Short mmCIF file of C-alpha atoms (C1' of nucleotides) in Angstrom, two decimals:
data_model
loop_
_atom_site.label_atom_id
_atom_site.label_comp_id
_atom_site.label_asym_id
_atom_site.label_seq_id
_atom_site.Cartn_x
_atom_site.Cartn_y
_atom_site.Cartn_z
CA MET P 1 -19.23 26.11 -22.32
CA SER P 2 -16.86 23.32 -23.16
CA ARG P 3 -17.30 19.80 -21.98
CA VAL P 4 -14.74 19.83 -19.22
CA GLU P 5 -16.23 17.02 -17.26
CA PRO P 6 -17.32 14.17 -19.49
CA ASP P 7 -19.47 11.51 -17.94
CA LEU P 8 -17.02 8.77 -17.16
CA SER P 9 -18.66 8.35 -13.83
CA ALA P 10 -20.30 5.05 -14.34
CA LEU P 11 -17.20 3.51 -15.79
CA ALA P 12 -16.19 1.55 -12.75
CA PHE P 13 -19.74 0.28 -12.42
CA SER P 14 -20.30 -0.85 -15.97
CA ARG P 15 -18.92 -3.39 -18.33
CA HIS P 16 -16.18 -1.98 -20.50
CA ASP P 17 -12.92 -2.77 -22.20
CA HIS P 18 -10.58 -2.89 -19.29
CA ASP P 19 -7.35 -3.15 -21.22
CA ARG P 20 -8.34 -0.27 -23.33
CA CYS P 21 -9.24 2.15 -20.54
CA THR P 22 -6.03 1.17 -18.76
CA ALA P 23 -3.96 1.79 -21.86
CA THR P 24 -5.65 5.14 -22.44
CA ALA P 25 -5.05 6.34 -18.89
CA LEU P 26 -1.44 5.24 -19.03
CA HIS P 27 -0.99 6.98 -22.33
CA GLN P 28 -2.45 10.18 -20.90
CA ALA P 29 -0.17 9.92 -17.89
CA GLU P 30 2.85 9.62 -20.17
CA ALA P 31 1.74 12.58 -22.22
CA GLN P 32 1.30 14.64 -19.09
CA ALA P 33 4.70 13.61 -17.79
CA ALA P 34 6.35 14.57 -21.05
CA ARG P 35 4.51 17.87 -21.17
CA ASP P 36 5.19 18.86 -17.57
CA GLY P 37 8.66 17.43 -17.21
CA LEU P 38 7.59 14.84 -14.67
CA ARG P 39 9.74 11.78 -14.18
CA LEU P 40 7.49 8.77 -14.58
CA THR P 41 10.20 6.37 -13.39
CA PRO P 42 9.86 2.56 -13.38
CA VAL P 43 8.46 2.26 -9.83
CA ARG P 44 6.05 5.12 -10.34
CA ARG P 45 4.90 3.85 -13.69
CA ARG P 46 4.50 0.34 -12.42
CA ALA P 47 2.56 1.55 -9.38
CA LEU P 48 0.18 3.37 -11.70
CA GLU P 49 -0.18 0.28 -13.88
CA ILE P 50 -0.95 -1.82 -10.82
CA LEU P 51 -3.71 0.57 -9.79
CA LEU P 52 -5.08 0.73 -13.31
CA GLU P 53 -5.11 -3.03 -13.76
CA ALA P 54 -6.82 -3.57 -10.41
CA HIS P 55 -9.38 -0.97 -11.32
CA ARG P 56 -10.33 -0.53 -7.69
CA ALA P 57 -8.99 1.10 -4.55
CA MET P 58 -5.84 -0.56 -3.21
CA GLY P 59 -4.05 -0.06 0.08
CA ALA P 60 -0.44 1.10 0.01
CA TYR P 61 0.79 -2.21 1.40
CA GLU P 62 -1.11 -4.10 -1.23
CA VAL P 63 0.57 -2.07 -3.95
CA LEU P 64 3.87 -2.56 -2.13
CA ASP P 65 3.50 -6.34 -2.23
CA ARG P 66 3.05 -6.25 -5.96
CA LEU P 67 6.01 -3.93 -6.47
CA ALA P 68 8.23 -6.03 -4.21
CA ALA P 69 7.25 -9.17 -6.11
CA GLU P 70 8.52 -7.52 -9.24
CA GLY P 71 11.91 -6.66 -7.85
CA PHE P 72 11.36 -3.21 -6.45
CA GLY P 73 12.01 -2.34 -2.81
CA ARG P 74 9.92 -4.07 -0.20
CA GLN P 75 9.76 -1.33 2.43
CA PRO P 76 6.71 0.91 2.96
CA PRO P 77 8.33 4.16 1.75
CA VAL P 78 8.75 2.63 -1.70
CA ALA P 79 5.01 2.38 -2.14
CA TYR P 80 4.11 5.56 -0.28
CA ARG P 81 6.52 7.63 -2.33
CA ALA P 82 5.30 6.29 -5.63
CA LEU P 83 1.68 6.77 -4.59
CA ASP P 84 2.33 10.26 -3.27
CA PHE P 85 3.90 11.15 -6.59
CA LEU P 86 0.89 9.88 -8.50
CA VAL P 87 -1.57 11.64 -6.24
CA SER P 88 0.29 14.93 -6.23
CA HIS P 89 0.26 14.99 -10.01
CA GLY P 90 -3.35 13.98 -10.35
CA LEU P 91 -2.60 10.54 -11.77
CA ALA P 92 -4.24 8.82 -8.84
CA HIS P 93 -6.52 9.76 -5.97
CA ARG P 94 -6.50 8.89 -2.33
CA ILE P 95 -9.74 7.56 -0.83
CA GLN P 96 -9.63 8.83 2.75
CA ARG P 97 -12.39 6.58 3.89
CA LEU P 98 -10.58 3.45 2.82
CA ASN P 99 -7.00 4.51 3.42
CA ALA P 100 -6.51 3.48 -0.16
CA TYR P 101 -5.62 4.69 -3.63
CA VAL P 102 -7.27 4.53 -7.05
CA ALA P 103 -5.85 5.38 -10.44
CA CYS P 104 -7.43 8.36 -12.09
CA LEU P 105 -9.00 7.31 -15.36
CA HIS P 106 -9.01 10.74 -16.93
CA PRO P 107 -6.04 12.63 -15.57
CA ALA P 108 -6.01 14.93 -18.56
CA GLU P 109 -9.32 16.52 -17.64
CA PRO P 110 -9.45 19.09 -14.89
CA HIS P 111 -11.82 17.66 -12.37
CA ALA P 112 -13.02 17.84 -8.82
CA PRO P 113 -13.34 14.23 -7.85
CA VAL P 114 -16.39 12.87 -6.11
CA PHE P 115 -16.11 9.21 -5.22
CA LEU P 116 -18.85 6.66 -5.08
CA ILE P 117 -17.78 3.64 -3.06
CA CYS P 118 -19.86 0.48 -3.24
CA ARG P 119 -19.92 -1.20 0.16
CA ALA P 120 -20.78 -4.53 -1.39
CA CYS P 121 -18.32 -4.97 -4.24
CA GLU P 122 -15.82 -2.30 -3.21
CA ALA P 123 -15.77 -0.72 -6.64
CA VAL P 124 -14.94 2.97 -6.61
CA ALA P 125 -16.25 5.30 -9.29
CA GLU P 126 -15.42 8.89 -9.95
CA ALA P 127 -18.58 10.91 -10.49
CA PRO P 128 -18.93 14.38 -11.98
CA GLY P 129 -18.38 16.73 -9.09
CA ALA P 130 -18.71 20.21 -10.50
CA ARG P 131 -22.06 20.88 -8.90
CA VAL P 132 -21.11 19.44 -5.57
CA ARG P 133 -18.00 21.59 -5.59
CA ALA P 134 -19.93 24.68 -6.48
CA ALA P 135 -22.33 24.09 -3.58
CA LEU P 136 -19.45 23.39 -1.24
CA GLU P 137 -17.54 26.52 -2.20
CA ALA P 138 -20.63 28.65 -1.96
CA GLY P 139 -21.37 27.37 1.53
CA ALA P 140 -17.76 27.87 2.60
CA ALA P 141 -17.58 31.36 1.12
CA ALA P 142 -20.69 32.29 3.07
CA VAL P 143 -18.76 31.83 6.32
CA GLY P 144 -15.53 33.30 4.97
CA PHE P 145 -13.75 29.99 4.50
CA THR P 146 -11.47 29.47 1.50
CA VAL P 147 -11.50 25.93 0.14
CA GLU P 148 -8.17 24.69 -1.15
CA ARG P 149 -8.75 20.97 -1.38
CA ALA P 150 -11.81 18.90 -0.71
CA SER P 151 -12.69 15.26 -0.56
CA VAL P 152 -16.19 14.08 -1.21
CA GLU P 153 -16.78 10.41 -0.67
CA ALA P 154 -20.07 8.57 -0.66
CA VAL P 155 -20.58 5.01 0.54
CA GLY P 156 -23.57 3.09 -0.75
CA LEU P 157 -24.61 0.57 -3.34
CA CYS P 158 -23.62 0.54 -6.99
CA PRO P 159 -26.28 -0.28 -9.62
CA THR P 160 -25.14 -3.87 -9.95
CA CYS P 161 -25.09 -4.69 -6.26
CA SER P 162 -28.28 -2.73 -5.75
CA ALA P 163 -30.03 -4.90 -8.35
CA ALA P 164 -28.56 -8.04 -6.81
CA GLY P 165 -30.36 -7.18 -3.59
CA MET W 1 -40.24 24.50 5.04
CA SER W 2 -38.89 24.44 8.57
CA ARG W 3 -35.48 25.62 9.53
CA VAL W 4 -33.87 22.21 9.79
CA GLU W 5 -30.35 23.44 9.29
CA PRO W 6 -29.66 26.62 11.23
CA ASP W 7 -26.47 28.44 10.43
CA LEU W 8 -24.14 27.33 13.16
CA SER W 9 -21.48 26.87 10.57
CA ALA W 10 -19.19 29.69 11.50
CA LEU W 11 -19.27 28.82 15.14
CA ALA W 12 -15.88 27.23 15.33
CA PHE W 13 -14.42 30.17 13.44
CA SER W 14 -15.89 32.98 15.46
CA ARG W 15 -15.64 34.32 18.96
CA HIS W 16 -18.36 32.92 21.15
CA ASP W 17 -19.14 31.78 24.63
CA HIS W 18 -17.33 28.52 24.77
CA ASP W 19 -18.66 27.32 28.07
CA ARG W 20 -22.14 28.07 26.96
CA CYS W 21 -22.02 26.23 23.65
CA THR W 22 -20.39 23.29 25.40
CA ALA W 23 -23.08 23.22 28.05
CA THR W 24 -25.80 23.45 25.43
CA ALA W 25 -24.41 20.58 23.39
CA LEU W 26 -23.98 18.45 26.47
CA HIS W 27 -27.50 19.23 27.55
CA GLN W 28 -28.84 18.23 24.13
CA ALA W 29 -26.83 15.01 24.29
CA GLU W 30 -28.36 14.18 27.64
CA ALA W 31 -31.84 14.95 26.39
CA GLN W 32 -31.28 12.70 23.39
CA ALA W 33 -29.93 9.92 25.58
CA ALA W 34 -32.94 10.14 27.87
CA ARG W 35 -35.35 10.20 24.94
CA ASP W 36 -33.77 7.32 23.03
CA GLY W 37 -32.74 5.19 25.97
CA LEU W 38 -29.03 5.61 25.29
CA ARG W 39 -26.62 5.05 28.13
CA LEU W 40 -24.44 8.09 28.40
CA THR W 41 -22.08 6.46 30.88
CA PRO W 42 -19.21 8.24 32.65
CA VAL W 43 -16.51 7.41 30.04
CA ARG W 44 -18.80 8.28 27.18
CA ARG W 45 -19.95 11.47 28.77
CA ARG W 46 -16.43 12.47 29.69
CA ALA W 47 -15.18 11.71 26.18
CA LEU W 48 -17.88 13.99 24.81
CA GLU W 49 -16.97 16.71 27.30
CA ILE W 50 -13.32 16.44 26.33
CA LEU W 51 -14.19 16.91 22.67
CA LEU W 52 -16.52 19.78 23.48
CA GLU W 53 -13.98 21.57 25.65
CA ALA W 54 -11.23 21.17 23.06
CA HIS W 55 -13.59 22.49 20.42
CA ARG W 56 -11.40 21.01 17.69
CA ALA W 57 -10.67 17.64 16.14
CA MET W 58 -8.82 15.27 18.46
CA GLY W 59 -7.17 11.94 17.73
CA ALA W 60 -8.41 8.88 19.60
CA TYR W 61 -5.15 8.54 21.48
CA GLU W 62 -5.29 12.15 22.53
CA VAL W 63 -8.73 11.61 24.00
CA LEU W 64 -7.47 8.40 25.57
CA ASP W 65 -4.66 10.24 27.34
CA ARG W 66 -7.12 12.61 28.90
CA LEU W 67 -9.44 9.79 29.94
CA ALA W 68 -6.59 7.77 31.41
CA ALA W 69 -5.39 10.81 33.36
CA GLU W 70 -8.79 10.94 34.96
CA GLY W 71 -8.82 7.37 36.09
CA PHE W 72 -10.46 5.60 33.17
CA GLY W 73 -8.75 2.76 31.33
CA ARG W 74 -5.59 3.52 29.45
CA GLN W 75 -5.90 1.08 26.58
CA PRO W 76 -6.98 2.11 23.06
CA PRO W 77 -10.33 0.30 23.04
CA VAL W 78 -11.50 2.50 25.90
CA ALA W 79 -11.27 5.59 23.72
CA TYR W 80 -12.35 3.93 20.48
CA ARG W 81 -15.44 2.49 22.05
CA ALA W 82 -16.51 5.73 23.64
CA LEU W 83 -15.89 7.61 20.40
CA ASP W 84 -17.68 4.99 18.30
CA PHE W 85 -20.67 5.32 20.59
CA LEU W 86 -20.71 9.10 20.22
CA VAL W 87 -20.33 8.91 16.45
CA SER W 88 -22.95 6.23 15.99
CA HIS W 89 -25.48 8.31 17.85
CA GLY W 90 -24.62 11.55 16.12
CA LEU W 91 -23.06 13.17 19.17
CA ALA W 92 -19.68 13.43 17.46
CA HIS W 93 -18.31 13.13 13.95
CA ARG W 94 -15.25 11.47 12.56
CA ILE W 95 -12.99 13.55 10.32
CA GLN W 96 -11.59 11.01 7.88
CA ARG W 97 -8.92 13.31 6.64
CA LEU W 98 -7.43 13.81 10.09
CA ASN W 99 -8.14 10.41 11.62
CA ALA W 100 -9.78 12.44 14.32
CA TYR W 101 -13.06 13.21 16.04
CA VAL W 102 -15.06 16.38 16.78
CA ALA W 103 -18.04 16.87 19.02
CA CYS W 104 -21.23 17.73 17.20
CA LEU W 105 -22.49 21.10 18.38
CA HIS W 106 -26.08 20.58 17.38
CA PRO W 107 -26.84 16.89 17.69
CA ALA W 108 -30.53 17.57 18.01
CA GLU W 109 -30.86 18.85 14.47
CA PRO W 110 -30.90 16.37 11.62
CA HIS W 111 -27.97 17.31 9.45
CA ALA W 112 -25.66 16.16 6.74
CA PRO W 113 -22.29 17.34 7.95
CA VAL W 114 -19.86 19.20 5.72
CA PHE W 115 -16.57 19.97 7.43
CA LEU W 116 -14.35 22.94 6.87
CA ILE W 117 -10.87 22.26 8.18
CA CYS W 118 -8.45 25.15 8.58
CA ARG W 119 -4.96 24.02 7.70
CA ALA W 120 -3.40 26.83 9.72
CA CYS W 121 -5.19 26.73 13.07
CA GLU W 122 -6.70 23.26 12.75
CA ALA W 123 -10.16 24.47 13.70
CA VAL W 124 -12.96 22.38 12.26
CA ALA W 125 -16.36 23.87 11.51
CA GLU W 126 -19.53 22.17 10.48
CA ALA W 127 -21.15 23.97 7.57
CA PRO W 128 -24.67 23.61 6.25
CA GLY W 129 -24.56 20.71 3.87
CA ALA W 130 -28.04 20.31 2.50
CA ARG W 131 -27.20 21.69 -0.94
CA VAL W 132 -23.99 19.75 -1.23
CA ARG W 133 -25.86 16.60 -0.32
CA ALA W 134 -28.58 17.28 -2.82
CA ALA W 135 -26.01 17.75 -5.59
CA LEU W 136 -24.17 14.63 -4.50
CA GLU W 137 -27.29 12.49 -4.43
CA ALA W 138 -28.45 13.80 -7.77
CA GLY W 139 -25.11 12.99 -9.37
CA ALA W 140 -25.05 9.54 -7.81
CA ALA W 141 -28.63 8.80 -8.82
CA ALA W 142 -27.74 9.69 -12.40
CA VAL W 143 -25.42 6.69 -12.54
CA GLY W 144 -27.68 4.44 -10.49
CA PHE W 145 -25.72 4.69 -7.26
CA THR W 146 -27.53 4.80 -3.93
CA VAL W 147 -25.82 6.98 -1.33
CA GLU W 148 -26.06 5.70 2.22
CA ARG W 149 -23.42 7.74 3.98
CA ALA W 150 -21.15 10.47 2.73
CA SER W 151 -18.29 12.51 4.03
CA VAL W 152 -17.54 15.94 2.68
CA GLU W 153 -14.39 17.53 3.99
CA ALA W 154 -12.72 20.70 2.77
CA VAL W 155 -9.25 21.82 3.72
CA GLY W 156 -8.40 25.49 3.43
CA LEU W 157 -8.17 28.68 5.42
CA CYS W 158 -10.64 29.95 7.96
CA PRO W 159 -11.54 33.66 7.99
CA THR W 160 -9.19 34.46 10.84
CA CYS W 161 -6.12 32.73 9.41
CA SER W 162 -6.98 34.01 5.98
CA ALA W 163 -6.92 37.57 7.30
CA ALA W 164 -3.68 36.91 9.17
CA GLY W 165 -2.05 36.18 5.84
"C1'" DG H 1 -30.18 -15.39 44.07
"C1'" DC H 2 -29.24 -16.30 39.28
"C1'" DT H 3 -29.07 -15.30 34.59
"C1'" DT H 4 -28.46 -12.11 31.08
"C1'" DG H 5 -26.80 -8.36 28.48
"C1'" DA H 6 -24.38 -4.21 28.18
"C1'" DC H 7 -20.28 -2.03 29.63
"C1'" DT H 8 -15.40 -1.50 30.92
"C1'" DG H 9 -11.00 -3.06 31.24
"C1'" DT H 10 -7.05 -5.86 29.81
"C1'" DT H 11 -3.38 -8.13 26.57
"C1'" DA H 12 -1.92 -8.69 22.33
"C1'" DC H 13 -1.63 -7.71 17.73
"C1'" DG H 14 -2.53 -5.79 13.08
"C1'" DA H 15 -2.65 -1.97 9.83
"C1'" DT H 16 -1.18 2.38 8.27
"C1'" DA H 17 2.41 5.87 7.80
"C1'" DT H 18 6.78 8.51 8.30
"C1'" DA H 19 11.60 9.95 9.90
"C1'" DA H 20 16.25 9.55 8.97
"C1'" DC H 21 19.97 8.05 6.63
"C1'" DA H 22 22.97 5.55 2.72
"C1'" DC H 23 23.68 5.11 -1.87
"C1'" DA H 24 23.04 5.67 -6.95
"C1'" DT H 25 22.58 8.47 -10.95
"C1'" DG H 26 22.36 12.09 -14.03
"C1'" DA H 27 22.67 17.15 -14.83
"C1'" DT H 28 25.40 21.28 -14.10
"C1'" DA H 29 29.22 24.03 -12.96
"C1'" DT H 30 34.11 24.45 -12.72
"C1'" DA U 1 37.23 15.28 -16.37
"C1'" DT U 2 35.64 15.86 -12.11
"C1'" DA U 3 33.37 18.12 -8.28
"C1'" DT U 4 28.90 19.38 -6.88
"C1'" DC U 5 24.10 19.09 -6.41
"C1'" DA U 6 19.35 17.58 -6.85
"C1'" DT U 7 16.45 13.82 -7.29
"C1'" DG U 8 15.25 9.31 -6.70
"C1'" DT U 9 15.55 4.64 -4.56
"C1'" DG U 10 16.45 1.67 -1.02
"C1'" DT U 11 17.14 0.57 3.87
"C1'" DT U 12 16.24 0.38 9.18
"C1'" DA U 13 13.65 1.79 12.71
"C1'" DT U 14 9.77 3.73 14.78
"C1'" DA U 15 5.48 6.33 15.11
"C1'" DT U 16 0.60 6.39 14.78
"C1'" DC U 17 -3.88 4.46 14.27
"C1'" DG U 18 -7.13 0.72 15.04
"C1'" DT U 19 -9.17 -3.93 16.47
"C1'" DA U 20 -9.74 -8.94 18.03
"C1'" DA U 21 -10.50 -11.63 21.91
"C1'" DC U 22 -11.29 -12.46 26.42
"C1'" DA U 23 -12.00 -11.49 31.74
"C1'" DG U 24 -14.38 -8.98 35.21
"C1'" DT U 25 -18.32 -5.77 36.77
"C1'" DC U 26 -22.81 -4.46 37.52
"C1'" DA U 27 -27.64 -3.48 37.14
"C1'" DA U 28 -32.33 -5.28 35.34
"C1'" DG U 29 -35.48 -8.86 35.22
"C1'" DC U 30 -36.89 -13.46 36.16
#
DNA sequence: GCTTGACTGTTACGATATAACACATGATAT
DNA sequence: ATATCATGTGTTATATCGTAACAGTCAAGC
């Protein structure tokens, strides 16, 4: 059994080299684009960078403001299209609960995202979801339902905020 | 170990006596209201009935239209407040993915809802979620995260639509 | 009867998202 | 080389979803 789902789960909750994880994710995105013939155009790339730098979930309009400030279009579709592109290619994820988007920190790995959302500091971490998925699919299969996509989102307290009281 | 989570999961996907399951759920809601001192007022009760009769996820504005047609207020807060009441007391659930609400068919049972959403017929079923929750909490605990609330929503094909091709 | 608190209704607005169309650009076919 | 086409970017306009703030109602308890 290969290590398909490395434990990067606590990343958003722990101290780490921000610039480095951003650079790595961007590098992986570029590699994937080159490999799959995706067009990581300026807006799309910049949108991904914005999400990576923020390192948290951002609303579409928030991303749009940043893009507009840098000379890109200032109308909603500009942001929504870039974000949709990123999401549809696994470079970012949509957090349903927050109507927001987060960059994926390990797009190269196949993974079934499970999100842990801290209600205090708003950090969003991606936890290993293989087991949750397995349980979900088993339950669905039992009633004849075929799962195509799933979103698993938990709201609670991250270690830091939990310790802070 | 008592049977805390009976298999009502396939209910929305299978033929059954609609009127009867609606009446049962409504009866349970009333019992709960009486027991806990909740005020199941006319708007709230009617909103619940509307969701029960529809037996699918409905948007707040859709519920509002029905309420307004029956003489209740026609402004958004009317529907949102009734729905918030139902959700906060476990009589209905919010489906994040659809920005919509479904009546809970077994409010009396303690349960951790897992939703199966058919992309073809839009039916929404509540599946047993105990195992999924256990896996989710275990994964979260491993990184020091405390889960308070979670939403698990799967999009796919229900048995009927799956069979239909 | 008066106060109080919960509920319902309103107006007004904010936040999120998409449809539809114009234009640019680069690849492909002629 | 140029016509065609697909893809992407930008726009305007509008749809959809959700909430803040305040006025009126009404029943419970003093």
